[in-house]
Short mmCIF file of C-alpha atoms in Angstrom, two decimals:
data_model
loop_
_atom_site.label_atom_id
_atom_site.label_comp_id
_atom_site.label_asym_id
_atom_site.label_seq_id
_atom_site.Cartn_x
_atom_site.Cartn_y
_atom_site.Cartn_z
CA UNK A 421 127.82 26.26 -15.23
CA UNK A 422 127.99 28.37 -18.60
CA UNK A 423 125.90 31.07 -19.46
CA UNK A 424 124.29 29.12 -22.06
CA UNK A 425 123.20 26.21 -19.68
CA UNK A 426 121.78 28.99 -17.15
CA UNK A 427 119.74 30.24 -20.10
CA UNK A 428 118.55 26.75 -21.37
CA UNK A 429 117.71 25.87 -17.67
CA UNK A 430 115.85 28.99 -17.36
CA UNK A 431 113.85 28.62 -20.56
CA UNK A 432 113.16 25.14 -19.52
CA UNK A 433 111.81 26.12 -16.20
CA UNK A 434 109.36 28.83 -18.00
CA UNK A 435 108.17 26.39 -20.32
CA UNK A 436 107.26 24.04 -17.62
CA UNK A 437 105.81 26.76 -15.55
CA UNK A 438 103.70 28.04 -18.61
CA UNK A 439 102.18 24.37 -19.24
CA UNK A 440 101.42 24.06 -15.89
CA UNK A 441 99.29 27.31 -16.16
CA UNK A 442 97.81 26.16 -19.50
CA UNK A 443 96.58 22.89 -18.00
CA UNK A 444 95.25 24.54 -15.02
CA UNK A 445 93.15 26.51 -17.64
CA UNK A 446 92.31 23.57 -19.80
CA UNK A 447 91.40 21.33 -16.64
CA UNK A 448 89.78 24.07 -14.85
CA UNK A 449 86.04 22.39 -15.36
CA UNK A 450 87.73 18.64 -15.02
CA UNK A 451 87.14 16.92 -11.54
CA UNK A 452 90.06 14.58 -10.59
CA UNK A 453 87.79 12.22 -9.37
CA UNK A 454 86.49 11.93 -12.80
CA UNK A 455 89.77 11.53 -14.37
CA UNK A 456 90.61 8.70 -11.66
CA UNK A 457 87.12 6.74 -12.45
CA UNK A 458 88.05 7.12 -16.44
CA UNK A 459 91.50 5.70 -15.53
CA UNK A 460 90.16 2.76 -13.71
CA UNK A 461 87.54 2.26 -16.55
CA UNK A 462 90.21 1.61 -19.17
CA UNK A 463 89.73 -1.54 -20.71
CA UNK A 464 92.22 -4.33 -20.36
CA UNK A 465 92.33 -4.95 -24.05
CA UNK A 466 93.24 -1.12 -24.64
CA UNK A 467 96.36 -1.53 -22.21
CA UNK A 468 97.34 -4.48 -23.93
CA UNK A 469 96.91 -3.11 -27.25
CA UNK A 470 98.78 0.26 -26.10
CA UNK A 471 101.46 -1.89 -24.70
CA UNK A 472 102.15 -3.97 -28.06
CA UNK A 473 102.12 -1.02 -30.11
CA UNK A 474 104.72 0.22 -27.79
CA UNK A 475 106.89 -2.36 -28.33
CA UNK A 476 106.64 -1.80 -32.09
CA UNK A 477 107.33 1.63 -31.81
CA UNK A 478 110.77 1.17 -30.23
CA UNK A 479 111.10 -1.93 -32.50
CA UNK A 480 110.98 0.87 -35.24
CA UNK A 481 113.33 3.14 -33.70
CA UNK A 482 116.08 0.47 -33.69
CA UNK A 483 115.83 0.76 -37.58
CA UNK A 484 116.91 4.51 -37.35
CA UNK A 485 120.29 3.16 -35.77
CA UNK A 486 120.49 0.43 -38.51
CA UNK A 487 120.13 2.83 -41.44
CA UNK A 488 122.70 5.52 -39.63
CA UNK A 489 125.35 2.55 -38.94
CA UNK A 490 125.09 1.48 -42.41
CA UNK A 491 125.83 5.10 -44.05
CA UNK A 492 129.00 5.52 -41.78
CA UNK A 493 130.07 1.88 -42.64
CA UNK A 494 129.97 0.61 -38.96
CA UNK A 495 129.10 -2.97 -38.50
CA UNK A 496 127.56 -3.50 -35.14
CA UNK A 497 125.56 -6.62 -33.85
CA UNK A 498 121.94 -6.04 -34.01
CA UNK A 499 121.56 -7.09 -30.20
CA UNK A 500 123.77 -3.96 -29.62
CA UNK A 501 122.19 -1.74 -31.89
CA UNK A 502 118.66 -2.57 -30.30
CA UNK A 503 120.00 -1.77 -26.83
CA UNK A 504 122.07 1.62 -27.98
CA UNK A 505 118.86 2.72 -29.98
CA UNK A 506 116.41 1.87 -26.84
CA UNK A 507 118.18 3.40 -24.13
CA UNK A 508 119.08 6.30 -25.88
CA UNK A 509 115.41 6.92 -27.22
CA UNK A 510 113.90 6.40 -23.75
CA UNK A 511 116.62 8.55 -22.05
CA UNK A 512 116.07 11.56 -24.23
CA UNK A 513 112.37 10.87 -24.55
CA UNK A 514 111.93 11.18 -20.72
CA UNK A 515 114.84 13.73 -19.89
CA UNK A 516 115.06 15.62 -22.74
CA UNK A 517 118.46 17.23 -24.38
CA UNK A 518 118.90 14.18 -26.66
CA UNK A 519 122.46 14.99 -27.66
CA UNK A 520 123.33 14.77 -24.13
CA UNK A 521 121.15 12.02 -22.70
CA UNK A 522 120.48 9.73 -25.74
CA UNK A 523 124.19 10.94 -27.13
CA UNK A 524 125.85 9.51 -23.99
CA UNK A 525 124.01 6.28 -24.09
CA UNK A 526 124.94 5.38 -27.76
CA UNK A 527 128.68 6.59 -27.10
CA UNK A 528 128.94 4.04 -24.31
CA UNK A 529 127.57 1.11 -26.11
CA UNK A 530 128.88 1.80 -29.49
CA UNK A 531 132.40 2.24 -28.47
CA UNK A 532 132.94 -1.20 -27.28
CA UNK A 533 132.44 -2.10 -31.14
CA UNK A 534 135.09 0.45 -32.19
CA UNK A 535 132.74 3.32 -33.32
CA UNK A 536 134.29 6.38 -32.68
CA UNK A 537 132.69 9.77 -31.32
CA UNK A 538 132.64 11.38 -34.43
CA UNK A 539 130.54 8.55 -36.17
CA UNK A 540 128.45 8.43 -33.02
CA UNK A 541 127.68 12.11 -33.51
CA UNK A 542 126.62 11.22 -37.30
CA UNK A 543 124.38 8.53 -36.10
CA UNK A 544 122.33 11.01 -33.80
CA UNK A 545 122.12 13.32 -36.97
CA UNK A 546 120.91 10.56 -39.25
CA UNK A 547 118.50 9.34 -36.62
CA UNK A 548 117.30 12.94 -36.15
CA UNK A 549 116.83 13.47 -39.92
CA UNK A 550 114.70 10.10 -39.95
CA UNK A 551 112.43 11.38 -37.41
CA UNK A 552 111.77 14.75 -38.92
CA UNK A 553 111.50 13.29 -42.41
CA UNK A 554 108.48 11.22 -41.13
CA UNK A 555 107.15 14.13 -39.06
CA UNK A 556 107.27 16.88 -41.90
CA UNK A 557 105.82 14.11 -44.43
CA UNK A 558 103.06 13.28 -42.23
CA UNK A 559 102.14 16.98 -41.39
CA UNK A 560 102.36 17.87 -45.20
CA UNK A 561 99.93 15.03 -46.33
CA UNK A 562 97.55 15.55 -43.34
CA UNK A 563 97.38 19.24 -43.97
CA UNK A 564 96.63 18.74 -47.80
CA UNK A 565 94.55 15.72 -47.42
CA UNK A 566 92.67 16.86 -44.19
CA UNK A 567 91.99 20.37 -44.87
CA UNK A 568 89.13 20.29 -42.45
CA UNK A 569 90.83 19.31 -39.31
CA UNK A 570 89.33 20.35 -35.88
CA UNK A 571 89.84 23.84 -34.40
CA UNK A 572 92.70 23.77 -31.92
CA UNK A 573 91.44 25.65 -28.66
CA UNK A 574 88.10 26.36 -30.65
CA UNK A 575 90.32 28.40 -33.32
CA UNK A 576 89.91 27.28 -36.98
CA UNK A 577 92.61 27.42 -39.55
CA UNK A 578 91.27 28.35 -42.91
CA UNK A 579 91.28 25.23 -45.40
CA UNK A 580 93.10 27.13 -47.62
CA UNK A 581 96.08 28.17 -45.59
CA UNK A 582 96.27 24.57 -44.27
CA UNK A 583 96.65 23.39 -47.79
CA UNK A 584 99.25 25.84 -48.92
CA UNK A 585 101.17 25.01 -45.65
CA UNK A 586 101.20 21.26 -46.16
CA UNK A 587 102.20 22.12 -49.92
CA UNK A 588 105.20 23.87 -48.83
CA UNK A 589 106.41 20.96 -46.44
CA UNK A 590 105.95 18.63 -49.24
CA UNK A 591 107.79 20.77 -51.66
CA UNK A 592 110.72 21.05 -49.17
CA UNK A 593 110.54 17.43 -49.02
CA UNK A 594 110.77 17.00 -52.93
CA UNK A 595 113.74 19.43 -52.95
CA UNK A 596 115.40 17.17 -50.48
CA UNK A 597 115.13 14.22 -52.44
CA UNK A 598 116.40 16.09 -55.88
CA UNK A 599 119.46 17.31 -53.84
CA UNK A 600 120.03 13.56 -52.81
CA UNK A 601 119.67 12.60 -56.23
CA UNK A 602 122.74 14.72 -57.10
CA UNK A 603 124.55 14.82 -53.95
CA UNK A 604 123.73 11.37 -52.21
CA UNK A 605 126.55 9.49 -51.08
CA UNK A 606 128.89 12.14 -50.82
CA UNK A 607 130.64 13.61 -47.74
CA UNK A 608 130.07 17.21 -46.79
CA UNK A 609 131.34 19.18 -43.82
CA UNK A 610 128.98 20.36 -41.50
CA UNK A 611 130.97 23.02 -39.37
CA UNK A 612 134.05 20.82 -38.26
CA UNK A 613 132.54 17.36 -38.78
CA UNK A 614 132.64 15.35 -41.91
CA UNK A 615 129.00 14.30 -42.73
CA UNK A 616 128.06 11.69 -45.23
CA UNK A 617 124.84 12.13 -47.01
CA UNK A 618 122.45 9.16 -47.91
CA UNK A 619 121.25 8.06 -51.12
CA UNK A 620 117.85 8.86 -52.31
CA UNK A 621 117.06 5.18 -51.89
CA UNK A 622 118.41 5.26 -48.38
CA UNK A 623 116.20 8.24 -47.58
CA UNK A 624 112.92 6.40 -48.80
CA UNK A 625 113.83 3.75 -46.01
CA UNK A 626 114.05 6.94 -43.70
CA UNK A 627 110.76 7.99 -44.81
CA UNK A 628 109.26 4.55 -44.18
CA UNK A 629 110.63 4.43 -40.60
CA UNK A 630 110.07 8.07 -39.63
CA UNK A 631 106.24 7.77 -40.65
CA UNK A 632 105.83 4.33 -39.51
CA UNK A 633 107.36 5.12 -35.82
CA UNK A 634 104.99 8.18 -35.81
CA UNK A 635 101.78 6.75 -36.84
CA UNK A 636 102.43 3.68 -34.09
CA UNK A 637 103.02 6.19 -31.50
CA UNK A 638 99.97 8.04 -32.06
CA UNK A 639 98.02 5.04 -32.11
CA UNK A 640 99.01 4.05 -28.60
CA UNK A 641 97.27 7.39 -27.55
CA UNK A 642 94.47 6.25 -29.86
CA UNK A 643 93.76 2.78 -28.43
CA UNK A 644 93.61 4.53 -24.78
CA UNK A 645 90.71 6.84 -26.01
CA UNK A 646 87.29 6.13 -24.66
CA UNK A 647 85.55 4.30 -27.29
CA UNK A 648 87.92 5.42 -30.08
CA UNK A 649 86.40 6.17 -33.89
CA UNK A 650 88.39 5.56 -36.67
CA UNK A 651 87.10 8.88 -38.02
CA UNK A 652 89.15 10.49 -34.82
CA UNK A 653 92.17 8.88 -35.94
CA UNK A 654 93.63 11.72 -38.23
CA UNK A 655 92.88 14.61 -35.55
CA UNK A 656 94.89 12.41 -32.88
CA UNK A 657 97.61 11.93 -35.23
CA UNK A 658 97.68 15.77 -36.14
CA UNK A 659 97.46 16.42 -32.40
CA UNK A 660 100.19 13.90 -31.51
CA UNK A 661 102.74 15.28 -34.37
CA UNK A 662 102.13 18.94 -33.22
CA UNK A 663 102.61 17.63 -29.83
CA UNK A 664 105.75 15.99 -30.08
CA UNK A 665 107.26 18.52 -32.16
CA UNK A 666 106.56 21.21 -29.96
CA UNK A 667 107.88 19.48 -26.92
CA UNK A 668 111.14 18.54 -28.85
CA UNK A 669 111.17 22.48 -29.75
CA UNK A 670 110.95 23.64 -26.20
CA UNK A 671 113.08 20.74 -24.70
CA UNK A 672 110.81 19.87 -21.92
CA UNK A 673 112.06 16.92 -20.19
CA UNK A 674 109.74 14.33 -21.56
CA UNK A 675 107.34 16.76 -22.97
CA UNK A 676 106.07 16.82 -19.51
CA UNK A 677 102.92 19.36 -19.47
CA UNK A 678 103.47 20.65 -23.06
CA UNK A 679 102.72 17.37 -24.53
CA UNK A 680 99.46 17.12 -22.59
CA UNK A 681 98.51 20.90 -23.18
CA UNK A 682 98.96 20.43 -26.99
CA UNK A 683 96.88 17.15 -26.89
CA UNK A 684 94.06 18.55 -24.84
CA UNK A 685 93.84 21.54 -26.91
CA UNK A 686 93.86 19.55 -30.15
CA UNK A 687 91.04 17.41 -29.09
CA UNK A 688 88.49 19.43 -27.67
CA UNK A 689 85.78 16.67 -29.14
CA UNK A 690 87.19 14.03 -26.82
CA UNK A 691 85.46 13.40 -23.34
CA UNK A 692 87.81 15.53 -21.23
CA UNK A 693 88.34 13.35 -18.24
CA UNK A 694 88.63 10.10 -20.65
CA UNK A 695 91.38 11.83 -22.57
CA UNK A 696 93.40 13.03 -19.59
CA UNK A 697 93.10 9.55 -18.26
CA UNK A 698 94.66 8.29 -21.92
CA UNK A 699 97.35 10.45 -21.68
CA UNK A 700 98.07 9.55 -18.17
CA UNK A 701 98.23 6.04 -19.13
CA UNK A 702 100.28 6.96 -22.57
CA UNK A 703 102.73 8.62 -20.42
CA UNK A 704 102.99 5.45 -18.09
CA UNK A 705 103.17 2.81 -20.85
CA UNK A 706 105.19 4.63 -23.54
CA UNK A 707 107.49 6.35 -21.39
CA UNK A 708 107.93 5.48 -17.69
CA UNK A 709 107.93 1.52 -17.90
CA UNK A 710 110.27 1.81 -20.73
CA UNK A 711 112.54 4.29 -18.75
CA UNK A 712 112.66 2.00 -16.16
CA UNK A 713 113.54 -1.23 -18.42
CA UNK A 714 115.93 1.02 -20.33
CA UNK A 715 117.57 2.17 -17.14
CA UNK A 716 118.13 -1.61 -16.05
CA UNK A 717 119.52 -2.64 -19.40
CA UNK A 718 122.00 0.24 -19.28
CA UNK A 719 123.16 -0.59 -15.88
CA UNK A 720 123.51 -4.27 -16.65
CA UNK A 721 125.58 -3.23 -19.76
CA UNK A 722 127.77 -0.96 -18.03
CA UNK A 723 128.25 -3.64 -15.16
CA UNK A 724 129.33 -6.18 -17.87
CA UNK A 725 131.64 -3.48 -19.44
CA UNK A 726 133.57 -3.38 -15.93
CA UNK A 727 134.46 -7.09 -16.64
CA UNK A 728 135.43 -6.54 -20.13
CA UNK A 729 136.86 -2.73 -20.52
CA UNK A 730 137.87 -3.51 -24.39
CA UNK A 731 135.74 -3.27 -27.49
CA UNK A 732 134.60 -6.45 -28.87
CA UNK A 733 136.60 -6.07 -31.93
CA UNK A 734 139.78 -5.43 -30.04
CA UNK A 735 139.84 -1.74 -30.28
CA UNK A 736 140.86 0.07 -27.26
CA UNK A 737 138.44 1.68 -25.16
CA UNK A 738 138.76 5.43 -24.28
CA UNK A 739 138.58 4.25 -20.43
CA UNK A 740 141.74 1.78 -20.66
CA UNK A 741 145.01 3.43 -19.97
CA UNK A 742 147.62 3.29 -22.61
#
């Protein structure tokens, strides 16, 4: 194992340890029996709504790959795109290290349709950019339009600072769109890899997909909260955005601990046992159940591939002998 891998592993363990300590501090006054009572009290309608929103969220995520495949010019049947997108996202969501976990799943599926490794890499980049475009847009708009957001961990940020930060984020996105207006559709070189830039029209689709997925995913948490009020949704959305971005930046597997710490700190006004129950249900519905389904689908795909080792369009698989 290289020193870089050891460093990443050590950093991940440190983040998890810090998250455990932070969770113990935040839940010091919360009784586990009260949390279990709140879990049992979750309405069937809320659980069903969370499940339907989860299906919708992963459906939107398949659009990330549809846009990316169109950009690289690789036609792939939607059924295969949906399988590749769903399995790659669910593996990266739960296991972290998206380039390794999600990238491997995408490559194993797309290579059977003649998509080379370089294009799979570009698909991952485009999908990642789609997520960040949506996240930055929603954060920017939230900070500008909702300058009086609830304090995080009882620490309020001045409305002026929030508005300024939001305007900076929106200005970055505006500059990105202007750049695409001039360079969109051209190929540039990113280190050793050629990368084709989307057109500004394609970027608008990316904005729609990125924001749509995040709005729906945050709604999964929202509907599971005790007596959710529409006035609470903006705080849930902002908390979710910070929680998911923080989880991605620290590479915690599935954001375990990190996601919960940020959400609990961002929603001090929500009944604590009910909030913890909602987060537990969210992790089960949005992460673990899809992981089980995605794992079975991926294993099934690989078993079918053992009987059909060549890609569908006649291009030789890398596993085939010359």
